[in-house]
Short mmCIF file of C-alpha atoms in Angstrom, two decimals:
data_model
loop_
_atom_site.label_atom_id
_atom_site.label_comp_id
_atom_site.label_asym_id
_atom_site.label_seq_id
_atom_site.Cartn_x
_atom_site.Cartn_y
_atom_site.Cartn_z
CA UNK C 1 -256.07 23.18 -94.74
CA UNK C 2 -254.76 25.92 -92.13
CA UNK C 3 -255.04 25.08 -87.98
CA UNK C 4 -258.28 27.03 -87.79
CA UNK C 5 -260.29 25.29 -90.46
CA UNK C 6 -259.12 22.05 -88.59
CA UNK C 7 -259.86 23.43 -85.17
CA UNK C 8 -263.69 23.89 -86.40
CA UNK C 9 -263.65 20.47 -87.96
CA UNK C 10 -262.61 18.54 -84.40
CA UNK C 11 -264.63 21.55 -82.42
CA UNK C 12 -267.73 21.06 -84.17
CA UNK C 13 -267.43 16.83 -84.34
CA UNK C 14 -267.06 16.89 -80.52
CA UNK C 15 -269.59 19.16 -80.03
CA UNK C 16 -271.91 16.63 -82.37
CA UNK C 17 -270.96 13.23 -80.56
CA UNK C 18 -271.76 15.32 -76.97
CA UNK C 19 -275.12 16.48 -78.19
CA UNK C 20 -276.20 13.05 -79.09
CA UNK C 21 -274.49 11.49 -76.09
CA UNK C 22 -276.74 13.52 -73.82
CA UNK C 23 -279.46 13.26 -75.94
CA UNK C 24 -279.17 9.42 -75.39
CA UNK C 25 -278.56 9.96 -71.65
CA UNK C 26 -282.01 11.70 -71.29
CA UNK C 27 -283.64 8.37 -72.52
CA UNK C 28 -281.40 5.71 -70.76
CA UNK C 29 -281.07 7.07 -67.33
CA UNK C 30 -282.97 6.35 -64.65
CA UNK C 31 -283.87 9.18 -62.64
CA UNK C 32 -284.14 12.99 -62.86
CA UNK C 33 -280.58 13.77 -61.29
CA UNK C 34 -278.62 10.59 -63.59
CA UNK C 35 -280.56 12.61 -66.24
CA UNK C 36 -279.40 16.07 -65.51
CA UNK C 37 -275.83 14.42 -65.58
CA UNK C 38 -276.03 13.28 -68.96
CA UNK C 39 -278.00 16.14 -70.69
CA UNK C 40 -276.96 19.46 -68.66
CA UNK C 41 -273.36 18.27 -68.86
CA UNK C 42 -273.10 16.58 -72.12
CA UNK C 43 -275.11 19.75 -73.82
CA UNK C 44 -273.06 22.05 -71.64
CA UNK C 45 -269.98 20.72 -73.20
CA UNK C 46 -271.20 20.29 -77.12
CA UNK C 47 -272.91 23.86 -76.24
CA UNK C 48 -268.96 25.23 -75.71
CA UNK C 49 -267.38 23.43 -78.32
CA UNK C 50 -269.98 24.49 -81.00
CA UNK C 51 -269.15 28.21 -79.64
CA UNK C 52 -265.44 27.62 -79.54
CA UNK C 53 -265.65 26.32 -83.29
CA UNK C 54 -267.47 29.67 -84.58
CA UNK C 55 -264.60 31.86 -82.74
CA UNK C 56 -262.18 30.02 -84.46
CA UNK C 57 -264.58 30.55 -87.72
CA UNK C 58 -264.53 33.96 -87.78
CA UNK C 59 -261.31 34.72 -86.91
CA UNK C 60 -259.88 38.12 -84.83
CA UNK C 61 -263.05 39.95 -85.33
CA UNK C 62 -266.13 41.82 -82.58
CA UNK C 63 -267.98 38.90 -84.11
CA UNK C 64 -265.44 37.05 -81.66
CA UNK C 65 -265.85 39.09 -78.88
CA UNK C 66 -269.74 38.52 -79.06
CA UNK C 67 -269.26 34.85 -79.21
CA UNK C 68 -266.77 34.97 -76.13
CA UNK C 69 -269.31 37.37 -74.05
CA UNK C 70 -272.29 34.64 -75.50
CA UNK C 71 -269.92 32.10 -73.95
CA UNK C 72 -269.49 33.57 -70.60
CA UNK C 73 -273.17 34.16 -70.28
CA UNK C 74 -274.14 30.83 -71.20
CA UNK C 75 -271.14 29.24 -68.51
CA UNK C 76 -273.73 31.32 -65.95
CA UNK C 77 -276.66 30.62 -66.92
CA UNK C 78 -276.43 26.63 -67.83
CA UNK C 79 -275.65 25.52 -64.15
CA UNK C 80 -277.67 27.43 -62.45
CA UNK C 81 -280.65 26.18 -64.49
CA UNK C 82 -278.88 22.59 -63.26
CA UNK C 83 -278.70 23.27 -60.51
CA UNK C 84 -282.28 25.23 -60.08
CA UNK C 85 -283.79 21.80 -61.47
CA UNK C 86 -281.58 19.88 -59.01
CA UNK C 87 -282.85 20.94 -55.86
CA UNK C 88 -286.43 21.21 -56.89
CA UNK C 89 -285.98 17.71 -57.59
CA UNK C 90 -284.26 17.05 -53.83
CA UNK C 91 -287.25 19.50 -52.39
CA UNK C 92 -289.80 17.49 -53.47
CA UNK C 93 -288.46 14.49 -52.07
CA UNK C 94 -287.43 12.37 -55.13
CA UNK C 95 -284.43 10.23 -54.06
CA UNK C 96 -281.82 9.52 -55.95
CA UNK C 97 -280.95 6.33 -57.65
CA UNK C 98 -278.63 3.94 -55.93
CA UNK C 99 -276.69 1.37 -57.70
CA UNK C 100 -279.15 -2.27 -56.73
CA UNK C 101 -276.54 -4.62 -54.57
CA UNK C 102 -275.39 -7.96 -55.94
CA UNK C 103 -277.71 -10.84 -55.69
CA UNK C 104 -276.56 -13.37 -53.17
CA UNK C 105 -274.98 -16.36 -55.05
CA UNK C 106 -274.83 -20.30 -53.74
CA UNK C 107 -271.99 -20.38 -51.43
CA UNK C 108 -272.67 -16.96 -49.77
CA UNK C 109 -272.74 -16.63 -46.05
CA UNK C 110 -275.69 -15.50 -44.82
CA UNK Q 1 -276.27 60.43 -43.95
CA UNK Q 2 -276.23 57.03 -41.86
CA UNK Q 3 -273.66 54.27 -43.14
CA UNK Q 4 -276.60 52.34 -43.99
CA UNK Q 5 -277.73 54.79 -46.94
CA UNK Q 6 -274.19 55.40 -47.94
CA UNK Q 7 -273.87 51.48 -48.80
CA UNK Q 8 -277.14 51.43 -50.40
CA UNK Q 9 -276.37 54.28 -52.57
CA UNK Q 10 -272.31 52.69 -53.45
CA UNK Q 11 -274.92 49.21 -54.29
CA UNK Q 12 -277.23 51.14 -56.10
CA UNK Q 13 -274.16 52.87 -58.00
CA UNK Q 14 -272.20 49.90 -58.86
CA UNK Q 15 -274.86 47.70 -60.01
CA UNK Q 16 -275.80 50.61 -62.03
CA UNK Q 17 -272.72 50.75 -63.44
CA UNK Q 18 -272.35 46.85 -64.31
CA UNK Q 19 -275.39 46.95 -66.05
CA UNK Q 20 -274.80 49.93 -68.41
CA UNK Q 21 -271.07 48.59 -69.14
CA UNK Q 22 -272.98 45.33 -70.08
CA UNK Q 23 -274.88 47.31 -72.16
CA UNK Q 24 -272.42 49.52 -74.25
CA UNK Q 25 -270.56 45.93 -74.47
CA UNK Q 26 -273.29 44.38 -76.37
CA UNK Q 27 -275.17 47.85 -77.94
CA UNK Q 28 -272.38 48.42 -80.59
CA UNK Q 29 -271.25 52.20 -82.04
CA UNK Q 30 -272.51 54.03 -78.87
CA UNK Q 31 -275.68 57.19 -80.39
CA UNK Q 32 -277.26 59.38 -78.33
CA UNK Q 33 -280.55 56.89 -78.45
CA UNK Q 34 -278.67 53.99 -77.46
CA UNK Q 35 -276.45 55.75 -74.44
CA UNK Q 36 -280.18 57.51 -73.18
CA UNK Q 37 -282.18 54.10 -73.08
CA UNK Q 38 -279.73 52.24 -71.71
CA UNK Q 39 -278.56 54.30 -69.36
CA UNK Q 40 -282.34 54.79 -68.52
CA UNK Q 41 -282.99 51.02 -68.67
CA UNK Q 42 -279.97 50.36 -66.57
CA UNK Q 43 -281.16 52.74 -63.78
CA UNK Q 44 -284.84 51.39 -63.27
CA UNK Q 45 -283.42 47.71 -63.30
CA UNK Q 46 -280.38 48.68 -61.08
CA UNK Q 47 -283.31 50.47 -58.46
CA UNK Q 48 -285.10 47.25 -58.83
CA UNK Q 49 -282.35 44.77 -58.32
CA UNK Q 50 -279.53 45.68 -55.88
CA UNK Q 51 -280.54 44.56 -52.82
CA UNK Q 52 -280.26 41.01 -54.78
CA UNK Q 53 -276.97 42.23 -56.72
CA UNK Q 54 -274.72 43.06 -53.93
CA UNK Q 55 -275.81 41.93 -50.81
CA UNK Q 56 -276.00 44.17 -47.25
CA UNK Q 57 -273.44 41.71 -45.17
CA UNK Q 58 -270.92 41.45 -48.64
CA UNK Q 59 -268.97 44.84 -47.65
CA UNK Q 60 -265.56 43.18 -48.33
CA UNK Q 61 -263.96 44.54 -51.38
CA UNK Q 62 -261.76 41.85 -51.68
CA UNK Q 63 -265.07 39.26 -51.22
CA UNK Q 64 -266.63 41.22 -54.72
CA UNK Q 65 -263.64 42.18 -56.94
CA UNK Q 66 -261.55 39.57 -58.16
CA UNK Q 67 -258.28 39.22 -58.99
CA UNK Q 68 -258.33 40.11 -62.50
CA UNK Q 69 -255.08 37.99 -63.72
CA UNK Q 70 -255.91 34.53 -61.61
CA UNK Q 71 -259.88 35.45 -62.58
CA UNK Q 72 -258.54 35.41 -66.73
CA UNK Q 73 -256.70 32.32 -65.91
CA UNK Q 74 -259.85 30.34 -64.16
CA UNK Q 75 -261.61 30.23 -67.24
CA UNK Q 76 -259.40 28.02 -69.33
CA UNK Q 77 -258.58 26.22 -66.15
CA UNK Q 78 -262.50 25.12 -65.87
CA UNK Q 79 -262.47 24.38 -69.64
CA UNK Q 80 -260.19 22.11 -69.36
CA UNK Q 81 -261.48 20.51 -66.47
CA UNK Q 82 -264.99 20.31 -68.18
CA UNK Q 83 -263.35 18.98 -71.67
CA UNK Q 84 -261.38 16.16 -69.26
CA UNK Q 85 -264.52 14.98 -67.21
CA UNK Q 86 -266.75 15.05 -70.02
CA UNK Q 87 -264.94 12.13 -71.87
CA UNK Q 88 -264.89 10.46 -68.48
CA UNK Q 89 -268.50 10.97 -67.84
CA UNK Q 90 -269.12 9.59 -71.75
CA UNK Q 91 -266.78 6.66 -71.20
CA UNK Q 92 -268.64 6.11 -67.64
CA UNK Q 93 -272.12 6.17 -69.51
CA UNK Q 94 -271.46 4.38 -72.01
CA UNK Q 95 -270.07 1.39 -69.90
CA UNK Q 96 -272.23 1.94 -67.68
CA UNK Q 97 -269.78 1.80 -64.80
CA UNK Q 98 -272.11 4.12 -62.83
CA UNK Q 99 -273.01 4.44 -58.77
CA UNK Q 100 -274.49 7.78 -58.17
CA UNK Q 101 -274.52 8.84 -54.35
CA UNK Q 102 -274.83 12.13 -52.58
CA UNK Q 103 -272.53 13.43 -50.66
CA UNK Q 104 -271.88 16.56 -48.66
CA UNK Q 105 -268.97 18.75 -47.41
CA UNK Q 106 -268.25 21.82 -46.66
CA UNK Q 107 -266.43 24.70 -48.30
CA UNK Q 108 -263.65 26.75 -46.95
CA UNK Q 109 -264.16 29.55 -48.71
CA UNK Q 110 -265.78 32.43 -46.95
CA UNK Q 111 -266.91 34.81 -49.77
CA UNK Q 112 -270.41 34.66 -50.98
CA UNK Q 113 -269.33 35.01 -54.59
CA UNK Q 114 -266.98 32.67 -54.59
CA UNK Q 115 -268.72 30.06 -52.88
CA UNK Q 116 -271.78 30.33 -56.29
CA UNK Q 117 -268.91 30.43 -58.84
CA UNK Q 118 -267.64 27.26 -56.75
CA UNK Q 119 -271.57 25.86 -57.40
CA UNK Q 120 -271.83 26.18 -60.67
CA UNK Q 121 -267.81 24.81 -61.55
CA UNK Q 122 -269.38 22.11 -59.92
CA UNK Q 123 -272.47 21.61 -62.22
CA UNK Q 124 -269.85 22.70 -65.05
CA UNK Q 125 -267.88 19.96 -64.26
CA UNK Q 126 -269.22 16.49 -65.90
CA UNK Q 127 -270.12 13.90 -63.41
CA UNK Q 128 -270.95 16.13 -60.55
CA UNK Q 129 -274.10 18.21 -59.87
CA UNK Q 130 -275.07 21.05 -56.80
CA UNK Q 131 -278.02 20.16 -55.58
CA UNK Q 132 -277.72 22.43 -52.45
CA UNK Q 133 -275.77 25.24 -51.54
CA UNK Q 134 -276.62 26.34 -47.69
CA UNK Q 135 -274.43 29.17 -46.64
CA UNK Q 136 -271.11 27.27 -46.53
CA UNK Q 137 -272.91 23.53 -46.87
CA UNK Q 138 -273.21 21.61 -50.30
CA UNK Q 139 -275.02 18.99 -51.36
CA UNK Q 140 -273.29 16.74 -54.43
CA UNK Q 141 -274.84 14.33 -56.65
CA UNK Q 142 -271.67 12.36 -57.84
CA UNK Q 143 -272.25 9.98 -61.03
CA UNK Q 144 -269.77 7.62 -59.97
CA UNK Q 145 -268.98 7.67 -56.59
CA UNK Q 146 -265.42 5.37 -55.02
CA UNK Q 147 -267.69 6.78 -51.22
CA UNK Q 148 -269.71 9.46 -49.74
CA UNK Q 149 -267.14 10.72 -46.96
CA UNK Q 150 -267.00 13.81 -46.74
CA UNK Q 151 -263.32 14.88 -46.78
CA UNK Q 152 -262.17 12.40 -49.57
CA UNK Q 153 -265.44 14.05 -51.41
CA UNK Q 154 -263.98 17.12 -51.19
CA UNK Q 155 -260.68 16.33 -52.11
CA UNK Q 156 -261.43 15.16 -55.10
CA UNK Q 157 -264.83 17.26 -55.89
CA UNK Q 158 -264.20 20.70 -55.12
CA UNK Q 159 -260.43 21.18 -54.21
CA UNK Q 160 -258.48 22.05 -56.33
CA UNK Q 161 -260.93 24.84 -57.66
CA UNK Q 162 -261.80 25.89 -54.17
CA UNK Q 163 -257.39 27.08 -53.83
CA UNK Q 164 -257.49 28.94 -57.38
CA UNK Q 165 -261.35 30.20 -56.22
CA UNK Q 166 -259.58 31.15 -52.61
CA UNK Q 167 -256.90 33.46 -54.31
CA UNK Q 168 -259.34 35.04 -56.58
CA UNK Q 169 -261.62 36.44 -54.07
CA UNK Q 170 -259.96 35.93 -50.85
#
């Protein structure tokens, strides 16, 4: 098989195991801002490498042009969605998760 | 003619002319019926939108045209960066070795454009998200956080984009 056909083959299996990572990350995480980590980023990344596997599909062609001008729109557009969903979040006075402290063991000092 | 008008009509002219270059970019073989509507669309959304396009205090050239060279380069730069923190951010996840904090700092750069490309390399970036951008204040929501100061934040956060950012539109 030539470099590009393996390119697509590692481009599109990242972009799969990303997708589903986020995917999972939606359901796991506790609040809205742990969740926009996992799915805005994860997606943002699968979103790219799925792109970045169909440029190296078809080759030097305007198909590839389209895809990099597709690409460039979409590396505008995905954060500021984020980031639009981020600071309603903030604005309506959800606070963020913290991390809960150890419990105190036998032995501690007070 | 006051200087006010003659930068409205230069705002009016250039976001015309983004708008129909986006156009013949994505319209194919150029025909009379494509150049006329788009250059028609292009005009009624350029008289609706340039106040928000370019902005009455951005009358720096260098603060709206970047350099193109260091401007091609930035994009694989942030790829990279993205491709990097995003196996991070999965390892982080799945181990859950995670202590989300906000922090804040602020950004040296002075440009208005720069400082939203900044933003969203930020929400690019795995592992970190803007939550606020205030003039030249942001507000981070770090997935796994060694503290919220605000210098080491920046360090590690936003520096070394905020140098390449810098000599792009400086």
């Amino acid at each position: 098989m030539s470099a590009a056909v393996w390119a697509e083959f590692v481009l599109v299996f990242l972009g799969m195991g990303f997708a589903l990572l986020g995917n999972l990350g939606v359901f796991l995480m506790p609040d809205p801002y742990t969740r926009l980590q996992a799915s805005a980023t994860c997606s943002t990344t699968s979103v790219i490498s799925v792109l970045l596997a169909a440029m190296a599909a078809s080759g030097f062609s305007p198909t590839t042009g389209k895809l990099a001008i597709i690409l460039l729109y979409f590396l505008v557009s995905s954060p500021v969605a984020t980031t639009i969903i981020a600071r309603y979040a903030w604005e309506s006075g959800i606070l963020p998760w913290r991390k809960p402290k150890r419990r105190p063991r036998e032995g501690d000092r007070p | 003619m006051t200087p006010r008008t003659k930068w409205d009509l230069v705002r009016l002219s250039s976001t015309f002319l983004s708008l129909f270059a986006a156009w013949l970019l994505f319209a194919g073989p150029p025909n009379a019926y494509a150049l006329v509507s788009g250059a028609l669309a292009s005009g009624v959304l350029a008289l609706l939108t340039f106040r928000f396009f370019l902005d009455e205090h951005e009358a720096g050239v260098r603060h709206l045209l970047p350099n193109p060279l260091l401007l091609v380069l930035y994009l694989p730069y942030i790829l990279f960066r993205i491709y990097a923190a995003s196996f991070v951010l999965a390892y982080d996840m799945i181990s859950g070795r995670m202590d989300p904090r906000v922090v804040h700092f602020r950004t040296r750069l002075k440009s208005d454009l720069a400082r939203a490309v900044l933003c969203s390399s930020i929400t690019l970036t795995p592992g970190t998200i803007a939550i606020l951008i205030d003039e030249d204040h942001l507000l981070v929501h770090w997935f796994t956080a060694p503290s919220t100061h605000s210098h080491r934040a920046r360090r590690e956060i936003a520096e070394s984009m905020e140098k390449l950012l810098g000599r792009i539109w400086s």
